[in-house]
Amino acid sequence: MNVLLLGSGGREHTLAWKIAQSPILDQLFIAPGNAGTSLSGTNVSLKLDDFDAIKKFAIDMHISMIVVGPEQPLVDGIYDFFKSDPQTKDINIIGMSKYAAQLEGSKDFAKEFMIKHNIPTAAYETFSAENISDGELFLESLNPPYVLKADGLAAGKGVLILDDLEKAKAGLREMLVDNKFGQAGQQVVIEEFLSGIELSVFVLTNGKDYVVLPEAKDYKRIGEGDTGLNTGGMGSISPVPFADKAFMAKVEERIIKPTVEGIAKDKMDYNGFVFIGLMNVNGDPFVIEYNVRMGDPETESVIPRIKSDLLELFDATGKNKLANASLEIDPRYSTSIMLVSGGYPESYEKGKKISGLDQVKNSIVFHAGTKMNEDGDIFTSGGRVLAITAFGNNLEEALANSFENAQKIQFEKMYYRKDIGKDLM
Ligand code: AMP
Ligand code: GLY
């Protein structure tokens, strides 16, 4: 079959790398892709908000599956666009309806869903500019730290966690009145602070059956010891040592099952990933957030651990045959270290030549922000540049492999965190 994968980051290179290994694949196209994806398929320059152009390409190239990497096209309704058109309705889209994508696109929608379906999460209320004074009263009723979340998509920046009540009130005002996050902050979810360790759980579902993929932990802050600004993610590890059988059984019973049942009860048209951001609070899992896609950089450590054919799994999802699907997982540890441009997540330079890629051994290099020129030279083109994924029989061994190979790669002002996974050793 011919497959079109949408996106251009490390997540998409990893998905492309995995899909390209499938015996049922004929041709793989990635739009717009990066230098790495061009090693696994053919990059095509399509804009992800130009649904008409994507449709024309899909028809012309006899595409029978579209895998949507990032959330924005899903929140924008790409699934409904294809499903409502007689020419494209039979394409298996790994995604979900615009309505269902609100699980990520609206924090208020997601919280309502969790409460309705009895899924453990932090207590919350939602406020808009009209009832900002109620929001201030609600803040006064909570203990610090205060958690404020812009309702809509805010490129991972829409959450404020503040220790001080007056700062929390000011933050609320900035979002609701000063439009700090624009449209995304027109409503603000204020919630109880959950204290614990986070992990990311991934489920592939069609709202009826599901498979649970390996869990992961990501490292969001730019600085070592989890300090400094939030980033897209500086590295990930899988499996997560504290997510033992007993804990994962609680996750499945209390969170995954009611989530999939909730998707069915609410008649959501779903055929893709649910990424559940969880907090382990003294051994009990609580949902921090839903995303409707795979995580990045979690994908870079999770997908290489899947031994089964991912394309067959996607095919089974679309054909309602997920119940028969089996998932074979590599029991080894996988770790992924993100090499980023100096200055990221604030301003940074692009166009730096990358060297040393040919020296890498016992690791997989997934490209995030890279570009190739006509001579095949590779240059940086984003903040997060490359993810170095390696396996090991334990966490120490996998990390040692990742770091050893990270050192072989060079570009001007390259930076990476040297403490990924160290908190769990
Ligand atoms: P989100 O965009 O919802 O994932 O929030 C970003 C980050 O804020 C999460 O990864 C958590 O580290 C933190 N966070 C969000 N909600 C809470 C909460 N209720 N309690 C503690 N930390 C939170
Ligand atoms: N790594 C977190 C995310 O993809 O949102």
CSV table of C-alpha atoms and ligand atoms in Angstrom, one decimal:
chain,number,residue,atom,x,y,z
A,1,MET,CA,0.0,0.0,0.0
A,2,ASN,CA,1.0,3.6,-0.5
A,3,VAL,CA,1.2,5.7,2.7
A,4,LEU,CA,1.4,9.4,3.3
A,5,LEU,CA,2.8,10.5,6.7
A,6,LEU,CA,2.2,14.1,7.7
A,7,GLY,CA,4.8,16.0,9.8
A,8,SER,CA,8.5,17.0,9.9
A,9,GLY,CA,9.9,16.3,13.3
A,10,GLY,CA,11.8,13.5,15.1
A,11,ARG,CA,8.5,11.8,15.8
A,12,GLU,CA,7.8,11.6,12.0
A,13,HIS,CA,11.3,10.4,11.1
A,14,THR,CA,10.9,7.6,13.7
A,15,LEU,CA,7.4,6.7,12.3
A,16,ALA,CA,8.8,6.8,8.7
A,17,TRP,CA,11.8,4.6,9.7
A,18,LYS,CA,9.4,2.0,11.2
A,19,ILE,CA,6.8,2.1,8.5
A,20,ALA,CA,9.5,1.7,5.8
A,21,GLN,CA,10.4,-1.7,7.3
A,22,SER,CA,6.9,-3.1,6.6
A,23,PRO,CA,6.6,-5.8,4.0
A,24,ILE,CA,3.1,-4.5,3.1
A,25,LEU,CA,4.4,-1.0,2.2
A,26,ASP,CA,4.8,0.0,-1.4
A,27,GLN,CA,5.6,3.6,-1.3
A,28,LEU,CA,6.0,6.0,1.6
A,29,PHE,CA,5.7,9.8,1.2
A,30,ILE,CA,6.4,12.2,4.0
A,31,ALA,CA,5.0,15.8,3.9
A,32,PRO,CA,6.9,17.9,4.4
A,33,GLY,CA,9.5,15.7,6.2
A,34,ASN,CA,13.1,16.5,6.9
A,35,ALA,CA,16.6,15.2,5.9
A,36,GLY,CA,16.1,12.0,7.9
A,37,THR,CA,12.7,11.1,6.5
A,38,SER,CA,14.1,11.3,3.0
A,39,LEU,CA,16.2,8.3,3.9
A,40,SER,CA,13.0,6.3,4.6
A,41,GLY,CA,10.7,7.5,1.8
A,42,THR,CA,10.0,10.4,-0.5
A,43,ASN,CA,9.5,13.9,0.9
A,44,VAL,CA,6.8,16.0,-0.7
A,45,SER,CA,6.4,19.7,-0.1
A,46,LEU,CA,2.8,20.0,1.0
A,47,LYS,CA,1.5,22.4,3.6
A,48,LEU,CA,-0.3,20.7,6.5
A,49,ASP,CA,-3.1,23.3,6.5
A,50,ASP,CA,-3.7,22.9,2.7
A,51,PHE,CA,-6.2,20.0,2.9
A,52,ASP,CA,-7.1,20.4,-0.8
A,53,ALA,CA,-3.5,20.0,-1.9
A,54,ILE,CA,-3.1,16.9,0.4
A,55,LYS,CA,-6.3,15.4,-1.0
A,56,LYS,CA,-5.1,15.9,-4.6
A,57,PHE,CA,-1.8,14.3,-3.8
A,58,ALA,CA,-3.5,11.4,-2.0
A,59,ILE,CA,-5.8,10.7,-5.0
A,60,ASP,CA,-3.0,11.1,-7.6
A,61,MET,CA,-0.6,8.8,-5.8
A,62,HIS,CA,-3.2,6.2,-4.8
A,63,ILE,CA,-2.6,6.7,-1.1
A,64,SER,CA,-4.6,4.2,1.1
A,65,MET,CA,-3.4,5.4,4.5
A,66,ILE,CA,-2.6,8.8,5.9
A,67,VAL,CA,-0.7,8.9,9.2
A,68,VAL,CA,-1.1,12.3,10.9
A,69,GLY,CA,1.9,13.0,13.1
A,70,PRO,CA,1.2,16.4,14.8
A,71,GLU,CA,-2.0,17.5,16.5
A,72,GLN,CA,-2.7,20.7,14.5
A,73,PRO,CA,-4.2,19.1,11.3
A,74,LEU,CA,-6.4,16.9,13.6
A,75,VAL,CA,-7.6,19.8,15.6
A,76,ASP,CA,-8.2,21.6,12.3
A,77,GLY,CA,-10.4,18.8,11.1
A,78,ILE,CA,-8.3,16.9,8.5
A,79,TYR,CA,-10.0,13.6,9.4
A,80,ASP,CA,-13.5,14.9,8.8
A,81,PHE,CA,-12.3,16.6,5.6
A,82,PHE,CA,-11.2,13.2,4.1
A,83,LYS,CA,-14.1,11.1,5.6
A,84,SER,CA,-16.8,13.4,4.3
A,85,ASP,CA,-15.5,13.3,0.7
A,86,PRO,CA,-16.7,10.3,-1.4
A,87,GLN,CA,-13.3,10.4,-3.2
A,88,THR,CA,-11.3,10.0,-0.1
A,89,LYS,CA,-13.6,8.5,2.6
A,90,ASP,CA,-12.0,5.0,2.3
A,91,ILE,CA,-8.5,6.2,3.0
A,92,ASN,CA,-7.4,4.8,6.4
A,93,ILE,CA,-6.6,8.0,8.4
A,94,ILE,CA,-4.6,7.4,11.6
A,95,GLY,CA,-6.3,10.2,13.5
A,96,MET,CA,-9.7,11.2,14.7
A,97,SER,CA,-12.5,13.6,14.2
A,98,LYS,CA,-12.2,17.3,14.9
A,99,TYR,CA,-14.6,16.8,17.8
A,100,ALA,CA,-12.5,14.0,19.3
A,101,ALA,CA,-9.3,16.0,18.8
A,102,GLN,CA,-10.6,18.5,21.3
A,103,LEU,CA,-9.2,16.0,23.9
A,104,GLU,CA,-6.0,17.8,23.1
A,105,GLY,CA,-7.3,21.0,21.6
A,106,SER,CA,-9.3,22.1,24.6
A,107,LYS,CA,-8.2,21.5,28.2
A,108,ASP,CA,-11.7,22.2,29.4
A,109,PHE,CA,-13.2,19.6,27.0
A,110,ALA,CA,-10.6,17.1,28.2
A,111,LYS,CA,-11.4,17.8,31.9
A,112,GLU,CA,-15.1,17.5,31.3
A,113,PHE,CA,-14.5,14.1,29.5
A,114,MET,CA,-12.5,12.8,32.4
A,115,ILE,CA,-15.0,13.9,35.1
A,116,LYS,CA,-17.9,12.4,33.0
A,117,HIS,CA,-16.2,9.1,32.7
A,118,ASN,CA,-14.8,8.9,36.2
A,119,ILE,CA,-11.1,9.1,35.1
A,120,PRO,CA,-8.8,10.2,38.0
A,121,THR,CA,-7.5,13.8,37.4
A,122,ALA,CA,-6.9,16.9,39.4
A,123,ALA,CA,-9.9,18.9,40.6
A,124,TYR,CA,-10.5,21.9,38.4
A,125,GLU,CA,-12.7,24.8,37.3
A,126,THR,CA,-12.8,26.7,34.0
A,127,PHE,CA,-13.0,30.5,33.8
A,128,SER,CA,-13.3,33.2,31.1
A,129,ALA,CA,-13.0,37.0,31.2
A,130,GLU,CA,-16.6,37.3,32.2
A,131,ASN,CA,-16.1,35.5,35.5
A,132,ILE,CA,-12.5,36.3,36.3
A,133,SER,CA,-13.4,37.3,39.9
A,134,ASP,CA,-14.8,33.8,40.5
A,135,GLY,CA,-11.5,32.5,39.1
A,136,GLU,CA,-9.6,34.7,41.7
A,137,LEU,CA,-11.9,33.3,44.5
A,138,PHE,CA,-11.2,29.7,43.3
A,139,LEU,CA,-7.5,30.4,43.4
A,140,GLU,CA,-7.9,31.6,47.0
A,141,SER,CA,-9.6,28.3,47.9
A,142,LEU,CA,-6.6,26.3,46.6
A,143,ASN,CA,-3.2,25.6,48.2
A,144,PRO,CA,-0.1,26.6,46.3
A,145,PRO,CA,1.4,25.9,43.8
A,146,TYR,CA,-1.3,27.1,41.5
A,147,VAL,CA,-1.8,25.5,38.0
A,148,LEU,CA,-3.2,27.7,35.3
A,149,LYS,CA,-3.8,26.3,31.8
A,150,ALA,CA,-4.8,28.1,28.6
A,151,ASP,CA,-7.7,26.1,27.2
A,152,GLY,CA,-6.5,25.9,23.6
A,153,LEU,CA,-3.3,24.8,21.8
A,154,ALA,CA,-0.4,27.0,22.9
A,155,ALA,CA,2.6,25.2,21.4
A,156,GLY,CA,3.3,23.6,24.8
A,157,LYS,CA,3.6,27.0,26.5
A,158,GLY,CA,0.1,27.4,27.8
A,159,VAL,CA,0.6,26.1,31.4
A,160,LEU,CA,1.7,28.3,34.3
A,161,ILE,CA,2.7,26.9,37.6
A,162,LEU,CA,3.1,29.6,40.2
A,163,ASP,CA,3.9,29.5,43.9
A,164,ASP,CA,2.4,32.8,44.9
A,165,LEU,CA,-1.3,33.7,45.0
A,166,GLU,CA,-0.8,37.2,43.8
A,167,LYS,CA,1.3,36.0,40.9
A,168,ALA,CA,-1.3,33.4,40.1
A,169,LYS,CA,-4.0,36.1,40.0
A,170,ALA,CA,-1.8,38.2,37.7
A,171,GLY,CA,-1.2,35.2,35.5
A,172,LEU,CA,-4.9,34.6,35.2
A,173,ARG,CA,-5.5,38.3,34.3
A,174,GLU,CA,-2.7,38.1,31.7
A,175,MET,CA,-4.3,35.2,30.0
A,176,LEU,CA,-8.0,36.3,30.2
A,177,VAL,CA,-7.7,40.0,29.8
A,178,ASP,CA,-4.3,40.7,28.2
A,179,ASN,CA,-4.6,37.8,25.8
A,180,LYS,CA,-1.1,36.4,26.6
A,181,PHE,CA,-1.8,33.2,24.7
A,182,GLY,CA,-4.2,34.8,22.2
A,183,GLN,CA,-7.3,32.8,21.3
A,184,ALA,CA,-6.0,29.8,23.3
A,185,GLY,CA,-6.2,31.7,26.5
A,186,GLN,CA,-9.8,32.9,26.2
A,187,GLN,CA,-10.7,30.2,28.7
A,188,VAL,CA,-8.4,29.1,31.5
A,189,VAL,CA,-8.5,25.9,33.5
A,190,ILE,CA,-7.4,26.3,37.0
A,191,GLU,CA,-6.6,23.0,38.7
A,192,GLU,CA,-5.2,21.4,41.8
A,193,PHE,CA,-1.5,20.8,41.8
A,194,LEU,CA,-0.5,17.1,41.7
A,195,SER,CA,2.7,16.1,43.3
A,196,GLY,CA,4.5,13.1,41.9
A,197,ILE,CA,6.5,11.7,38.9
A,198,GLU,CA,5.2,12.0,35.4
A,199,LEU,CA,5.2,9.4,32.6
A,200,SER,CA,3.7,9.1,29.1
A,201,VAL,CA,1.4,6.3,28.2
A,202,PHE,CA,0.4,5.6,24.6
A,203,VAL,CA,-2.6,3.7,23.3
A,204,LEU,CA,-3.7,3.0,19.7
A,205,THR,CA,-7.4,2.6,19.5
A,206,ASN,CA,-10.4,2.8,17.2
A,207,GLY,CA,-12.7,3.5,20.1
A,208,LYS,CA,-13.6,-0.1,20.4
A,209,ASP,CA,-10.4,-2.1,20.8
A,210,TYR,CA,-7.0,-0.9,21.9
A,211,VAL,CA,-3.4,-1.8,22.2
A,212,VAL,CA,-1.1,-0.3,24.8
A,213,LEU,CA,2.3,0.7,23.5
A,214,PRO,CA,5.4,0.9,25.7
A,215,GLU,CA,5.4,3.7,28.2
A,216,ALA,CA,8.1,6.4,28.3
A,217,LYS,CA,9.3,9.3,30.4
A,218,ASP,CA,10.4,12.6,28.7
A,219,TYR,CA,12.6,15.4,30.0
A,220,LYS,CA,11.0,18.7,29.2
A,221,ARG,CA,13.3,21.4,30.7
A,222,ILE,CA,16.3,22.7,28.9
A,223,GLY,CA,18.6,22.5,31.9
A,224,GLU,CA,20.1,19.6,33.8
A,225,GLY,CA,18.3,18.7,37.0
A,226,ASP,CA,15.0,19.7,35.3
A,227,THR,CA,15.8,23.4,35.5
A,228,GLY,CA,15.2,26.3,33.1
A,229,LEU,CA,12.6,26.8,30.4
A,230,ASN,CA,10.3,24.2,29.0
A,231,THR,CA,11.2,22.7,25.6
A,232,GLY,CA,9.5,20.3,23.2
A,233,GLY,CA,11.5,17.6,25.0
A,234,MET,CA,15.2,17.0,25.5
A,235,GLY,CA,15.2,13.2,25.7
A,236,SER,CA,13.2,10.2,26.6
A,237,ILE,CA,13.6,6.7,28.1
A,238,SER,CA,11.4,3.6,27.8
A,239,PRO,CA,10.4,1.5,29.8
A,240,VAL,CA,9.9,3.6,32.9
A,241,PRO,CA,11.4,1.7,35.9
A,242,PHE,CA,8.7,2.8,38.4
A,243,ALA,CA,5.9,1.8,36.0
A,244,ASP,CA,5.9,-1.8,37.1
A,245,LYS,CA,3.2,-4.4,36.5
A,246,ALA,CA,1.1,-3.3,39.4
A,247,PHE,CA,1.2,0.4,38.5
A,248,MET,CA,0.5,-0.3,34.8
A,249,ALA,CA,-2.5,-2.5,35.8
A,250,LYS,CA,-4.0,0.5,37.7
A,251,VAL,CA,-3.3,2.7,34.6
A,252,GLU,CA,-5.2,0.2,32.4
A,253,GLU,CA,-8.1,-0.4,34.7
A,254,ARG,CA,-8.6,3.2,36.0
A,255,ILE,CA,-7.5,5.2,33.0
A,256,ILE,CA,-7.1,3.4,29.7
A,257,LYS,CA,-10.3,1.3,29.8
A,258,PRO,CA,-12.6,4.2,30.8
A,259,THR,CA,-10.9,6.5,28.3
A,260,VAL,CA,-11.6,4.1,25.4
A,261,GLU,CA,-15.1,3.4,26.7
A,262,GLY,CA,-15.7,7.1,27.0
A,263,ILE,CA,-14.6,7.6,23.4
A,264,ALA,CA,-17.2,5.0,22.4
A,265,LYS,CA,-20.0,6.3,24.7
A,266,ASP,CA,-19.4,9.8,23.4
A,267,LYS,CA,-19.6,8.5,19.8
A,268,MET,CA,-16.2,9.9,18.9
A,269,ASP,CA,-14.9,8.9,15.5
A,270,TYR,CA,-11.5,7.7,16.6
A,271,ASN,CA,-8.8,5.8,14.7
A,272,GLY,CA,-5.5,6.8,16.2
A,273,PHE,CA,-3.3,7.5,19.2
A,274,VAL,CA,-4.2,8.6,22.7
A,275,PHE,CA,-1.2,9.9,24.5
A,276,ILE,CA,-2.0,10.1,28.2
A,277,GLY,CA,0.2,12.3,30.3
A,278,LEU,CA,0.1,10.8,33.8
A,279,MET,CA,1.2,11.8,37.2
A,280,ASN,CA,2.1,8.9,39.6
A,281,VAL,CA,0.9,10.3,42.9
A,282,ASN,CA,2.1,7.8,45.6
A,283,GLY,CA,1.5,4.9,43.4
A,284,ASP,CA,-1.8,6.1,42.0
A,285,PRO,CA,-2.1,7.4,38.4
A,286,PHE,CA,-3.8,10.7,37.6
A,287,VAL,CA,-4.3,12.2,34.1
A,288,ILE,CA,-2.5,15.5,33.6
A,289,GLU,CA,-3.5,15.8,29.9
A,290,TYR,CA,-4.5,13.9,26.8
A,291,ASN,CA,-2.8,14.3,23.4
A,292,VAL,CA,-4.2,12.9,20.2
A,293,ARG,CA,-0.8,12.0,18.7
A,294,MET,CA,2.4,10.3,19.7
A,295,GLY,CA,4.8,12.3,22.0
A,296,ASP,CA,8.0,13.8,20.7
A,297,PRO,CA,10.7,12.7,21.9
A,298,GLU,CA,8.9,9.7,23.4
A,299,THR,CA,8.3,8.3,20.0
A,300,GLU,CA,12.0,8.1,19.4
A,301,SER,CA,12.4,5.6,22.3
A,302,VAL,CA,9.0,3.9,22.2
A,303,ILE,CA,8.6,3.0,18.5
A,304,PRO,CA,12.0,1.3,18.2
A,305,ARG,CA,11.0,-1.1,21.0
A,306,ILE,CA,8.0,-2.3,19.0
A,307,LYS,CA,9.0,-5.4,17.1
A,308,SER,CA,5.6,-6.0,15.4
A,309,ASP,CA,4.8,-4.4,12.1
A,310,LEU,CA,3.4,-0.9,12.8
A,311,LEU,CA,1.8,-0.6,9.4
A,312,GLU,CA,-0.1,-3.9,10.0
A,313,LEU,CA,-1.2,-2.5,13.3
A,314,PHE,CA,-2.5,0.7,11.6
A,315,ASP,CA,-4.2,-1.4,9.0
A,316,ALA,CA,-5.9,-3.5,11.7
A,317,THR,CA,-7.1,-0.3,13.5
A,318,GLY,CA,-8.7,1.0,10.3
A,319,LYS,CA,-10.3,-2.4,9.5
A,320,ASN,CA,-11.7,-2.8,13.0
A,321,LYS,CA,-9.4,-5.8,13.6
A,322,LEU,CA,-7.3,-4.4,16.4
A,323,ALA,CA,-8.7,-7.1,18.8
A,324,ASN,CA,-6.8,-9.7,17.0
A,325,ALA,CA,-3.6,-7.7,16.8
A,326,SER,CA,-0.6,-8.8,18.9
A,327,LEU,CA,2.2,-6.5,20.0
A,328,GLU,CA,5.7,-7.8,20.4
A,329,ILE,CA,7.9,-5.5,22.5
A,330,ASP,CA,11.6,-5.5,22.8
A,331,PRO,CA,12.3,-5.9,26.6
A,332,ARG,CA,15.5,-3.9,26.4
A,333,TYR,CA,15.8,-0.3,27.5
A,334,SER,CA,15.7,2.4,24.8
A,335,THR,CA,17.0,5.9,25.5
A,336,SER,CA,16.9,8.9,23.2
A,337,ILE,CA,19.0,12.0,23.7
A,338,MET,CA,18.0,15.2,21.8
A,339,LEU,CA,20.8,17.3,20.3
A,340,VAL,CA,19.6,20.9,20.1
A,341,SER,CA,20.7,24.3,18.7
A,342,GLY,CA,22.5,26.5,21.3
A,343,GLY,CA,20.0,29.1,22.5
A,344,TYR,CA,16.9,26.9,22.1
A,345,PRO,CA,14.1,27.1,23.3
A,346,GLU,CA,14.7,30.9,22.9
A,347,SER,CA,16.3,32.3,19.8
A,348,TYR,CA,18.9,30.2,18.0
A,349,GLU,CA,20.7,30.1,14.7
A,350,LYS,CA,20.0,27.6,11.8
A,351,GLY,CA,21.9,26.4,8.9
A,352,LYS,CA,24.9,24.9,10.8
A,353,LYS,CA,26.6,22.0,9.0
A,354,ILE,CA,26.3,18.7,10.9
A,355,SER,CA,29.2,16.3,10.9
A,356,GLY,CA,30.0,12.9,12.4
A,357,LEU,CA,26.8,11.2,11.4
A,358,ASP,CA,28.8,8.5,9.6
A,359,GLN,CA,30.7,7.7,12.8
A,360,VAL,CA,27.6,6.6,14.7
A,361,LYS,CA,27.5,2.9,15.7
A,362,ASN,CA,24.9,0.9,17.8
A,363,SER,CA,22.5,3.9,17.7
A,364,ILE,CA,19.8,5.2,15.5
A,365,VAL,CA,19.9,8.8,14.6
A,366,PHE,CA,16.4,10.3,14.1
A,367,HIS,CA,16.3,13.7,12.5
A,368,ALA,CA,14.1,16.5,13.9
A,369,GLY,CA,15.2,19.9,12.5
A,370,THR,CA,17.5,19.1,9.6
A,371,LYS,CA,17.8,19.9,5.9
A,372,MET,CA,19.9,18.3,3.2
A,373,ASN,CA,21.4,20.2,0.3
A,374,GLU,CA,22.0,18.9,-3.2
A,375,ASP,CA,25.4,17.5,-2.3
A,376,GLY,CA,23.8,15.4,0.5
A,377,ASP,CA,25.3,17.6,3.3
A,378,ILE,CA,23.0,18.0,6.3
A,379,PHE,CA,22.4,21.3,8.1
A,380,THR,CA,20.4,22.3,11.2
A,381,SER,CA,17.0,23.8,10.5
A,382,GLY,CA,15.3,23.9,13.9
A,383,GLY,CA,15.8,24.0,17.7
A,384,ARG,CA,15.6,20.3,18.2
A,385,VAL,CA,18.0,18.8,15.6
A,386,LEU,CA,18.7,15.1,16.1
A,387,ALA,CA,17.6,12.4,18.5
A,388,ILE,CA,20.2,9.7,19.3
A,389,THR,CA,18.4,6.5,20.2
A,390,ALA,CA,20.2,3.4,21.6
A,391,PHE,CA,19.3,0.2,23.3
A,392,GLY,CA,20.8,-1.5,26.4
A,393,ASN,CA,20.0,-4.4,28.7
A,394,ASN,CA,19.5,-1.8,31.4
A,395,LEU,CA,19.1,1.9,31.6
A,396,GLU,CA,22.8,2.6,32.3
A,397,GLU,CA,23.9,0.6,29.2
A,398,ALA,CA,21.3,2.3,26.9
A,399,LEU,CA,22.3,5.8,28.1
A,400,ALA,CA,26.0,5.0,27.8
A,401,ASN,CA,25.4,4.0,24.1
A,402,SER,CA,23.3,7.1,23.4
A,403,PHE,CA,25.8,9.5,25.0
A,404,GLU,CA,28.8,7.8,23.3
A,405,ASN,CA,27.2,8.4,19.9
A,406,ALA,CA,26.0,11.9,20.8
A,407,GLN,CA,29.7,12.8,21.3
A,408,LYS,CA,30.5,11.8,17.7
A,409,ILE,CA,28.2,14.4,16.2
A,410,GLN,CA,29.1,18.0,15.9
A,411,PHE,CA,27.5,21.2,14.8
A,412,GLU,CA,28.3,24.8,16.0
A,413,LYS,CA,26.7,25.5,19.4
A,414,MET,CA,25.3,22.0,19.8
A,415,TYR,CA,23.8,21.3,23.3
A,416,TYR,CA,22.3,18.3,25.0
A,417,ARG,CA,21.4,17.3,28.5
A,418,LYS,CA,23.8,14.9,30.1
A,419,ASP,CA,21.5,13.9,32.9
A,420,ILE,CA,18.6,12.2,30.9
A,421,GLY,CA,17.4,9.1,32.9
A,422,LYS,CA,19.8,9.8,35.8
A,423,ASP,CA,16.9,10.5,38.2
A,424,LEU,CA,15.7,6.9,37.7
A,425,MET,CA,18.9,5.1,38.1
B,1,AMP,P1,0.4,20.1,30.1
B,1,AMP,O1,0.6,21.0,28.9
B,1,AMP,O2,-1.0,19.9,30.6
B,1,AMP,O3,1.1,18.8,29.9
B,1,AMP,O4,1.2,20.7,31.3
B,1,AMP,C1,2.5,21.0,31.2
B,1,AMP,C2,3.3,20.5,32.4
B,1,AMP,O5,2.8,21.1,33.6
B,1,AMP,C3,3.0,19.0,32.7
B,1,AMP,O6,3.9,18.2,31.9
B,1,AMP,C4,3.3,18.9,34.2
B,1,AMP,O7,4.7,18.9,34.4
B,1,AMP,C5,2.8,20.2,34.7
B,1,AMP,N1,1.4,20.1,35.2
B,1,AMP,C6,0.3,20.2,34.5
B,1,AMP,N2,-0.8,20.1,35.3
B,1,AMP,C7,-0.3,19.8,36.5
B,1,AMP,C8,-0.9,19.5,37.8
B,1,AMP,N3,-2.2,19.5,37.9
B,1,AMP,N4,-0.1,19.3,38.8
B,1,AMP,C9,1.2,19.4,38.7
B,1,AMP,N5,1.9,19.6,37.5
B,1,AMP,C10,1.1,19.8,36.5
B,2,GLY,N1,6.9,15.1,24.8
B,2,GLY,C1,5.7,15.8,25.1
B,2,GLY,C2,4.8,16.0,23.9
B,2,GLY,O1,5.1,15.5,22.8
B,2,GLY,O2,3.9,16.8,24.1
